[in-house]
Short mmCIF file of C-alpha atoms in Angstrom, two decimals:
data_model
loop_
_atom_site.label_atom_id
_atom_site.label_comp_id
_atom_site.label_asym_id
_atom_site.label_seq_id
_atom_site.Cartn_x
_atom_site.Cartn_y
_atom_site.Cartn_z
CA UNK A 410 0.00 0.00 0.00
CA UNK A 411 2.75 2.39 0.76
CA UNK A 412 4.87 1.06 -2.07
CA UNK A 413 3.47 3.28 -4.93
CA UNK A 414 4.72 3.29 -8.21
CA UNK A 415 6.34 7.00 -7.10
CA UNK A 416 8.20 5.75 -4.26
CA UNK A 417 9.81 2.80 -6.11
CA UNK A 418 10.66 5.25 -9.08
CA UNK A 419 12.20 7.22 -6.23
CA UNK A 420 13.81 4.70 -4.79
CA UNK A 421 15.70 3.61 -7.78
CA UNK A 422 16.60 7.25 -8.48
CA UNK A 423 18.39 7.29 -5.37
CA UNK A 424 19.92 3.98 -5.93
CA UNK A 425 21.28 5.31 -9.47
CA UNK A 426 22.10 8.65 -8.01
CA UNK A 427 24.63 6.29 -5.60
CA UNK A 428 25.82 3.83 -7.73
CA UNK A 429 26.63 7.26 -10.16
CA UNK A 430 28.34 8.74 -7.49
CA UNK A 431 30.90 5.64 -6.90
CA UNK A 432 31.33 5.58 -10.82
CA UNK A 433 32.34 9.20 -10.91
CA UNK A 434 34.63 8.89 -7.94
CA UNK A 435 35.70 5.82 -9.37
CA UNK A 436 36.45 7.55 -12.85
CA UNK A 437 38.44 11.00 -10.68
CA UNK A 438 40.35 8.70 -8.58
CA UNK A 439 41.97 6.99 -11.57
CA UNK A 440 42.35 10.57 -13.72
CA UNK A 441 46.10 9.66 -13.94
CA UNK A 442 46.05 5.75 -14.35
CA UNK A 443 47.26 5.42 -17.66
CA UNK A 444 45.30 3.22 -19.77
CA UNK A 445 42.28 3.42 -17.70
CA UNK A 446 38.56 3.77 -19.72
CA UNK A 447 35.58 5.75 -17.77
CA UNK A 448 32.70 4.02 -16.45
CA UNK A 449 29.20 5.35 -16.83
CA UNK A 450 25.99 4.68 -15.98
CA UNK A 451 22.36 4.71 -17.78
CA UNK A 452 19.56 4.60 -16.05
CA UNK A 453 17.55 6.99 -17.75
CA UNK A 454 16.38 5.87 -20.92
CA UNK A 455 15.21 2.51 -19.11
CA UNK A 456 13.07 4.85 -16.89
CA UNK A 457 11.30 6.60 -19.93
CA UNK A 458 10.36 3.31 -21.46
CA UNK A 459 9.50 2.11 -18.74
CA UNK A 460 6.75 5.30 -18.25
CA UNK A 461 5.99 4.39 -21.85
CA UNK A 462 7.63 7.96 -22.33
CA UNK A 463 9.63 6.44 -24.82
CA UNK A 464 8.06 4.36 -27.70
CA UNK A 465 8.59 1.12 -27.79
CA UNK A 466 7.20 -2.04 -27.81
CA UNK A 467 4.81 -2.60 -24.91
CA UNK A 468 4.77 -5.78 -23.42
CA UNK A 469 2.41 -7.29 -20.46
CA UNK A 470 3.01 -9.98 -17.78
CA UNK A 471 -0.41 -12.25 -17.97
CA UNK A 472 1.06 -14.32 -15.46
CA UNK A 473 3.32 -13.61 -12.57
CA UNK A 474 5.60 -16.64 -13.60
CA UNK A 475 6.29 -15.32 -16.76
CA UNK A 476 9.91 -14.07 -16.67
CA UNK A 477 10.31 -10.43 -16.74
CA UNK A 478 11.14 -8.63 -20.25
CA UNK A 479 14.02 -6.56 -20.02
CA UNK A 480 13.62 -3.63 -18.99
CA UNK A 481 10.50 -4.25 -16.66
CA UNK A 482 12.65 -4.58 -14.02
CA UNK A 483 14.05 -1.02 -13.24
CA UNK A 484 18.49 -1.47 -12.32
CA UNK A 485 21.00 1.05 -13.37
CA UNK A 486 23.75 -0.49 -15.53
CA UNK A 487 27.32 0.46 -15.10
CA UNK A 488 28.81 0.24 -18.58
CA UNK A 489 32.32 1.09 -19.71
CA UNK A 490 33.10 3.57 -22.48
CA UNK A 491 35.89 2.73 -24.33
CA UNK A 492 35.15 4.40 -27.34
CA UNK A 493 37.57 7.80 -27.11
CA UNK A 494 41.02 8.78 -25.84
CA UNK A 495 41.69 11.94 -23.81
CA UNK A 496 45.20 11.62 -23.86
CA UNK A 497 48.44 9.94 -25.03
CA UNK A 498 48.61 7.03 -22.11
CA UNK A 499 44.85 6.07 -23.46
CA UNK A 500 43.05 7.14 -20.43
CA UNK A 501 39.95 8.93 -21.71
CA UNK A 502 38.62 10.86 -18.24
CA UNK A 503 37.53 13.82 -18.92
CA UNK A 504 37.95 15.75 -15.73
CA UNK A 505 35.19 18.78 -16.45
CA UNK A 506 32.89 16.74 -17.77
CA UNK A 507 33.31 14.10 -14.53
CA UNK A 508 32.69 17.66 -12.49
CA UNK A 509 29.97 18.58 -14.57
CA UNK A 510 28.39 15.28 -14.20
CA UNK A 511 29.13 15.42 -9.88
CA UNK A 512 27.23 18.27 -9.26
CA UNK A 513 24.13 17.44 -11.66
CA UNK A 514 24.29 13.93 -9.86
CA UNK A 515 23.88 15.91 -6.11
CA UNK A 516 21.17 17.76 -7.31
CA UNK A 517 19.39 15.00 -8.62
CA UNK A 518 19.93 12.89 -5.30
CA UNK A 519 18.72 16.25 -3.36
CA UNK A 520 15.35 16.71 -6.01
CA UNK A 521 14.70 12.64 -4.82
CA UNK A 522 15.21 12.94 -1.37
CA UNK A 523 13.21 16.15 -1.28
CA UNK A 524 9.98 14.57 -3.43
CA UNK A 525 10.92 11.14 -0.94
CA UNK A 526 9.92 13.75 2.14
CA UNK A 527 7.29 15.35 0.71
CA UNK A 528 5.67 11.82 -0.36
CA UNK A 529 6.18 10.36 3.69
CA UNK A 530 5.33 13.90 5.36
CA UNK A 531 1.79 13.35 2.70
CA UNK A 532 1.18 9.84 4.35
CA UNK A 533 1.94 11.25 7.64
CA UNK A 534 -0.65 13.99 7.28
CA UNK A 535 -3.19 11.28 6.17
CA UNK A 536 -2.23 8.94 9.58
CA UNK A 537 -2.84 11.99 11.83
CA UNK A 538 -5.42 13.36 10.54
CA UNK A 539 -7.39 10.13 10.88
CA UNK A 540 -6.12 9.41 14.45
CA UNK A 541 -7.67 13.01 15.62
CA UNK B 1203 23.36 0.65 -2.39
CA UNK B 1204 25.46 2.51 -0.05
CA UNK B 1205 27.23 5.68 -0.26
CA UNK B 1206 30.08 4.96 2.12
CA UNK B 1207 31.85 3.54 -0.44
CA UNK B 1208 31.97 6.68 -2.17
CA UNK B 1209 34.19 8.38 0.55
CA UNK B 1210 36.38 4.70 0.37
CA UNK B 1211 37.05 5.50 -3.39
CA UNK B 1212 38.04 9.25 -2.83
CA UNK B 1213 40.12 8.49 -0.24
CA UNK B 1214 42.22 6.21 -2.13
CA UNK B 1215 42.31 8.70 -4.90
CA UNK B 1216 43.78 11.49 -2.10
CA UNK B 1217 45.97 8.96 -1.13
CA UNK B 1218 47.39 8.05 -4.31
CA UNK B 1219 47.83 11.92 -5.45
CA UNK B 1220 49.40 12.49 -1.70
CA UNK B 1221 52.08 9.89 -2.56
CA UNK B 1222 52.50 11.50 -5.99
CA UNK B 1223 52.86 14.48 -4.66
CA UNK B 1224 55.52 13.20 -1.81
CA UNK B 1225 57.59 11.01 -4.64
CA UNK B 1226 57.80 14.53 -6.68
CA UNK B 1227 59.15 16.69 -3.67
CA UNK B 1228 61.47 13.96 -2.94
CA UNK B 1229 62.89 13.45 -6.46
CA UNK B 1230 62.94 17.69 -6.44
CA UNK B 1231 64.64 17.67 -2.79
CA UNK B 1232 67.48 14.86 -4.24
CA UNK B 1233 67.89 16.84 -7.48
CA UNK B 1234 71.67 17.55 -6.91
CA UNK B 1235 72.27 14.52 -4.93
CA UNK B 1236 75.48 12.28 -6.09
CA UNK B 1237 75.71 9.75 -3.51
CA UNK B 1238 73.09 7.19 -2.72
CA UNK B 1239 73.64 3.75 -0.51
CA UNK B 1240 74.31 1.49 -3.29
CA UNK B 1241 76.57 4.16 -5.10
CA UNK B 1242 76.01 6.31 -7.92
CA UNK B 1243 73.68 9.63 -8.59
CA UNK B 1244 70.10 9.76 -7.07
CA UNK B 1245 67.43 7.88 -9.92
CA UNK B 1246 64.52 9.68 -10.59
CA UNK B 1247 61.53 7.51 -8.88
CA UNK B 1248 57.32 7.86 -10.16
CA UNK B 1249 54.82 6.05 -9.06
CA UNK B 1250 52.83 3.67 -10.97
CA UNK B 1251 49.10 4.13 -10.61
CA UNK B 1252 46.29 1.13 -11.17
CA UNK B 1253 42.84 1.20 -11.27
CA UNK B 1254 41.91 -1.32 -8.23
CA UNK B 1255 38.74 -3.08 -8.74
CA UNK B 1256 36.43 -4.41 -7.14
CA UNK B 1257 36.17 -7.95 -4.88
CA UNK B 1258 34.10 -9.89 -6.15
CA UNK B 1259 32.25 -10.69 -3.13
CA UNK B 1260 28.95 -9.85 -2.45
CA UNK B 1261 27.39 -9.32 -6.21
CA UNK B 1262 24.50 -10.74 -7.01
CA UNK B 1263 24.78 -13.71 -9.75
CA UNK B 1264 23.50 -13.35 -13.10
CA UNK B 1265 23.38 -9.51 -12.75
CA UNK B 1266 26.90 -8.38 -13.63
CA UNK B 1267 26.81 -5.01 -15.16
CA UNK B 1268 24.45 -3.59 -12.00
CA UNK B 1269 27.32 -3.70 -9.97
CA UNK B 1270 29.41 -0.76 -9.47
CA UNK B 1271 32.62 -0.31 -11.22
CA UNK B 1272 35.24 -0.74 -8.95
CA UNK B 1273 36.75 0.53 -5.76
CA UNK B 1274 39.30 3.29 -7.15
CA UNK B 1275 43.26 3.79 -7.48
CA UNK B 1276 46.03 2.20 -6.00
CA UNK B 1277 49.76 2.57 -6.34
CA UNK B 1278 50.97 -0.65 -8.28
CA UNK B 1279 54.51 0.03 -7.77
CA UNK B 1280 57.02 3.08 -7.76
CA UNK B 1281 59.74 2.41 -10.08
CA UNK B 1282 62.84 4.41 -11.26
CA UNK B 1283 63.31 6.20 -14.16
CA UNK B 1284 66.12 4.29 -16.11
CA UNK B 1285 66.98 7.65 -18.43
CA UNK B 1286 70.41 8.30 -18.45
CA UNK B 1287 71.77 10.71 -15.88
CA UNK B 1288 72.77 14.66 -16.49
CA UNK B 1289 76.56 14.92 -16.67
CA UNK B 1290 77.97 18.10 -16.15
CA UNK B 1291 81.91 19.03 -16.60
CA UNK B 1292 83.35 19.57 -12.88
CA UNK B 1293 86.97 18.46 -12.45
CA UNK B 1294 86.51 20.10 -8.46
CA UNK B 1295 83.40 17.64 -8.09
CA UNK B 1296 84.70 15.32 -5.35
CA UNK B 1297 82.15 12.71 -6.93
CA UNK B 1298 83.68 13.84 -10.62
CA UNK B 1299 84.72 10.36 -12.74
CA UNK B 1300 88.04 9.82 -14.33
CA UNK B 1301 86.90 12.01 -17.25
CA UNK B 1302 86.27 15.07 -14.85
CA UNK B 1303 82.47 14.30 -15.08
CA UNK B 1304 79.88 14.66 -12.43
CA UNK B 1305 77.11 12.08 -12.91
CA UNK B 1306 73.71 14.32 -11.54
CA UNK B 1307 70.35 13.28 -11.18
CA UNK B 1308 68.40 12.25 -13.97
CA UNK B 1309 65.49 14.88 -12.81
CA UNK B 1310 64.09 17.53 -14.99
CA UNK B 1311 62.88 20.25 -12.86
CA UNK B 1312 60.07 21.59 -16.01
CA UNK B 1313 58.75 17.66 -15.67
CA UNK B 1314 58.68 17.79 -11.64
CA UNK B 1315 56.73 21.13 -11.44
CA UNK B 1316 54.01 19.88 -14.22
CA UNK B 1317 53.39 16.22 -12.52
CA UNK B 1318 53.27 18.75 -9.39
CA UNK B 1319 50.65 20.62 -10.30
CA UNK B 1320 48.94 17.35 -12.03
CA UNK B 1321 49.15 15.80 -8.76
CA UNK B 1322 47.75 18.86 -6.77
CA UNK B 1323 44.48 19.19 -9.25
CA UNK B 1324 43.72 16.15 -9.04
CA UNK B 1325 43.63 15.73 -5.43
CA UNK B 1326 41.65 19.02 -5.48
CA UNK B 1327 39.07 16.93 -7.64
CA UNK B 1328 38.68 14.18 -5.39
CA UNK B 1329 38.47 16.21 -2.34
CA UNK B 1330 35.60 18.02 -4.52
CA UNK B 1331 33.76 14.61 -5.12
CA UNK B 1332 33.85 13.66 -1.64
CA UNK B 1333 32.44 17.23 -0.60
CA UNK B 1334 29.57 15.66 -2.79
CA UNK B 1335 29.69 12.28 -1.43
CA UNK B 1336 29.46 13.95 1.84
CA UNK B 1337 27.02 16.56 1.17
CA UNK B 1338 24.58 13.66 -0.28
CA UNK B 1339 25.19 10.88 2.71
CA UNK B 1340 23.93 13.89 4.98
CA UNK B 1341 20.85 14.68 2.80
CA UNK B 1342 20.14 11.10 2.99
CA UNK B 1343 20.03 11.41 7.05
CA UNK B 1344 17.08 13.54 6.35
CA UNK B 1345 14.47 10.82 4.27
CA UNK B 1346 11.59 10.85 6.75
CA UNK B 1347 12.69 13.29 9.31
#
């Protein structure tokens, strides 16, 4: 009951905005390991199809034992992007866009946290009111 | 999905750019120095920095790219530079070979100050990211409050 689809959308923004977090601290602690390739993570465009945001091709579960099509199931997925070269040792971190990245990752934690709050303090409203 | 990590991979960041930074002042401080313990001028020493990754413990099976990437830097080795050293003519060098030649450091002091200021940015930028990391475990204090 208190488990709408909001909260679990939240929830797994918050997850992403973590596992994001470790990536980019991951990618700025190696900035001089030569030969190192950044991480990233997508999240994102799962969430929009999942929404139906995006289009695509809808599929339905008739039966609960029927296994899950891809992208159902909401996960972040930590993929490794070894597609350019910053520099001569083949490390491709790019240190302003890591930054960039950092503080639009702590805003988006902050914006899920604060909608998280406003969601509980809601249902807490509803409990006390009812109680008087 | 915890955050504490976060700091974990930071830290080892600082503390990889902290030993950078101490191998470059010491290779500066020995940059005249013609007498080391097993003989010879003072080699030029840098670190050797690896991405360390992650145990493998505790992923769930079957789910391998949810994980998160690793668990930061770590200093695989310092090694010495094997470039020839500087000699400089100096037949009043105590240390001067039979050709009157004083065999100095390898060190170039334009290649020091660079990887200095390398070193010192990108501890900066780690110390930034766990501001963040920081910043966002405290927010997270405040779900339900």
């Amino acid at each position: 009951m208190f488990l709408t689809p909001t909260m679990y959308v939240l929830e797994k923004a918050l997850d992403t905005a973590t596992l994001r977090q470790r990536t980019i601290a991951h990618n700025i602690a190696n900035v001089n390991t030569p030969g190192f390739k950044r991480y990233q993570v997508s999240f994102e465009d799962q969430l929009s199809r999942a929404l139906g945001l995006e289009p695509g091709l809808p599929l339905y579960r008739t039966n609960p034992y029927h296994l899950p099509p891809s992208g159902l199931e909401l996960a972040p997925q930590v993929s490794r992007d070894t597609s350019t070269t910053m520099r001569q040792d083949g490390n491709n971190v790019d240190i302003d866009r890591e930054m960039v990245d950092l503080a639009q990752n702590s805003l988006n934690f902050n914006v899920a946290v604060q909608q998280l709050n406003t969601r509980l303090a809601m249902l807490r409203y509803v409990i006390n009111e009812g109680r008087r | 999905m915890e955050l504490l990590p976060a700091l974990a991979i930071s830290a080892s960041g600082l503390t990889a750019e902290r030993l950078r930074l101490d191998i470059i002042a010491n290779n500066l401080a020995n940059i005249n120095t013609t007498r080391t313990p097993r003989g010879g001028p003072y080699r030029r020493e840098v670190p050797v920095f690896a991405e360390r990754l992650q145990e493998a413990m505790g992923q769930l099976p079957g789910r391998p790219s949810s994980r998160a990437p690793g668990a930061g830097v770590e200093v695989a080795a310092i090694v010495e530079d094997n470039s020839p050293p500087r000699l400089v003519y100096d037949p009043s060098h105590p240390d001067a070979d039979a050709n009157d030649y004083v065999h100095l450091p390898n060190i170039n002091i334009v290649n020091e100050m660079v990887d200095m200021i390398t070193a010192s940015r990108a501890y900066e930028a780690n110390v930034t990211v766990l501001n963040a990391a920081k910043a966002m475990t405290l927010k997270a204090l405040e779900i339900g409050r």
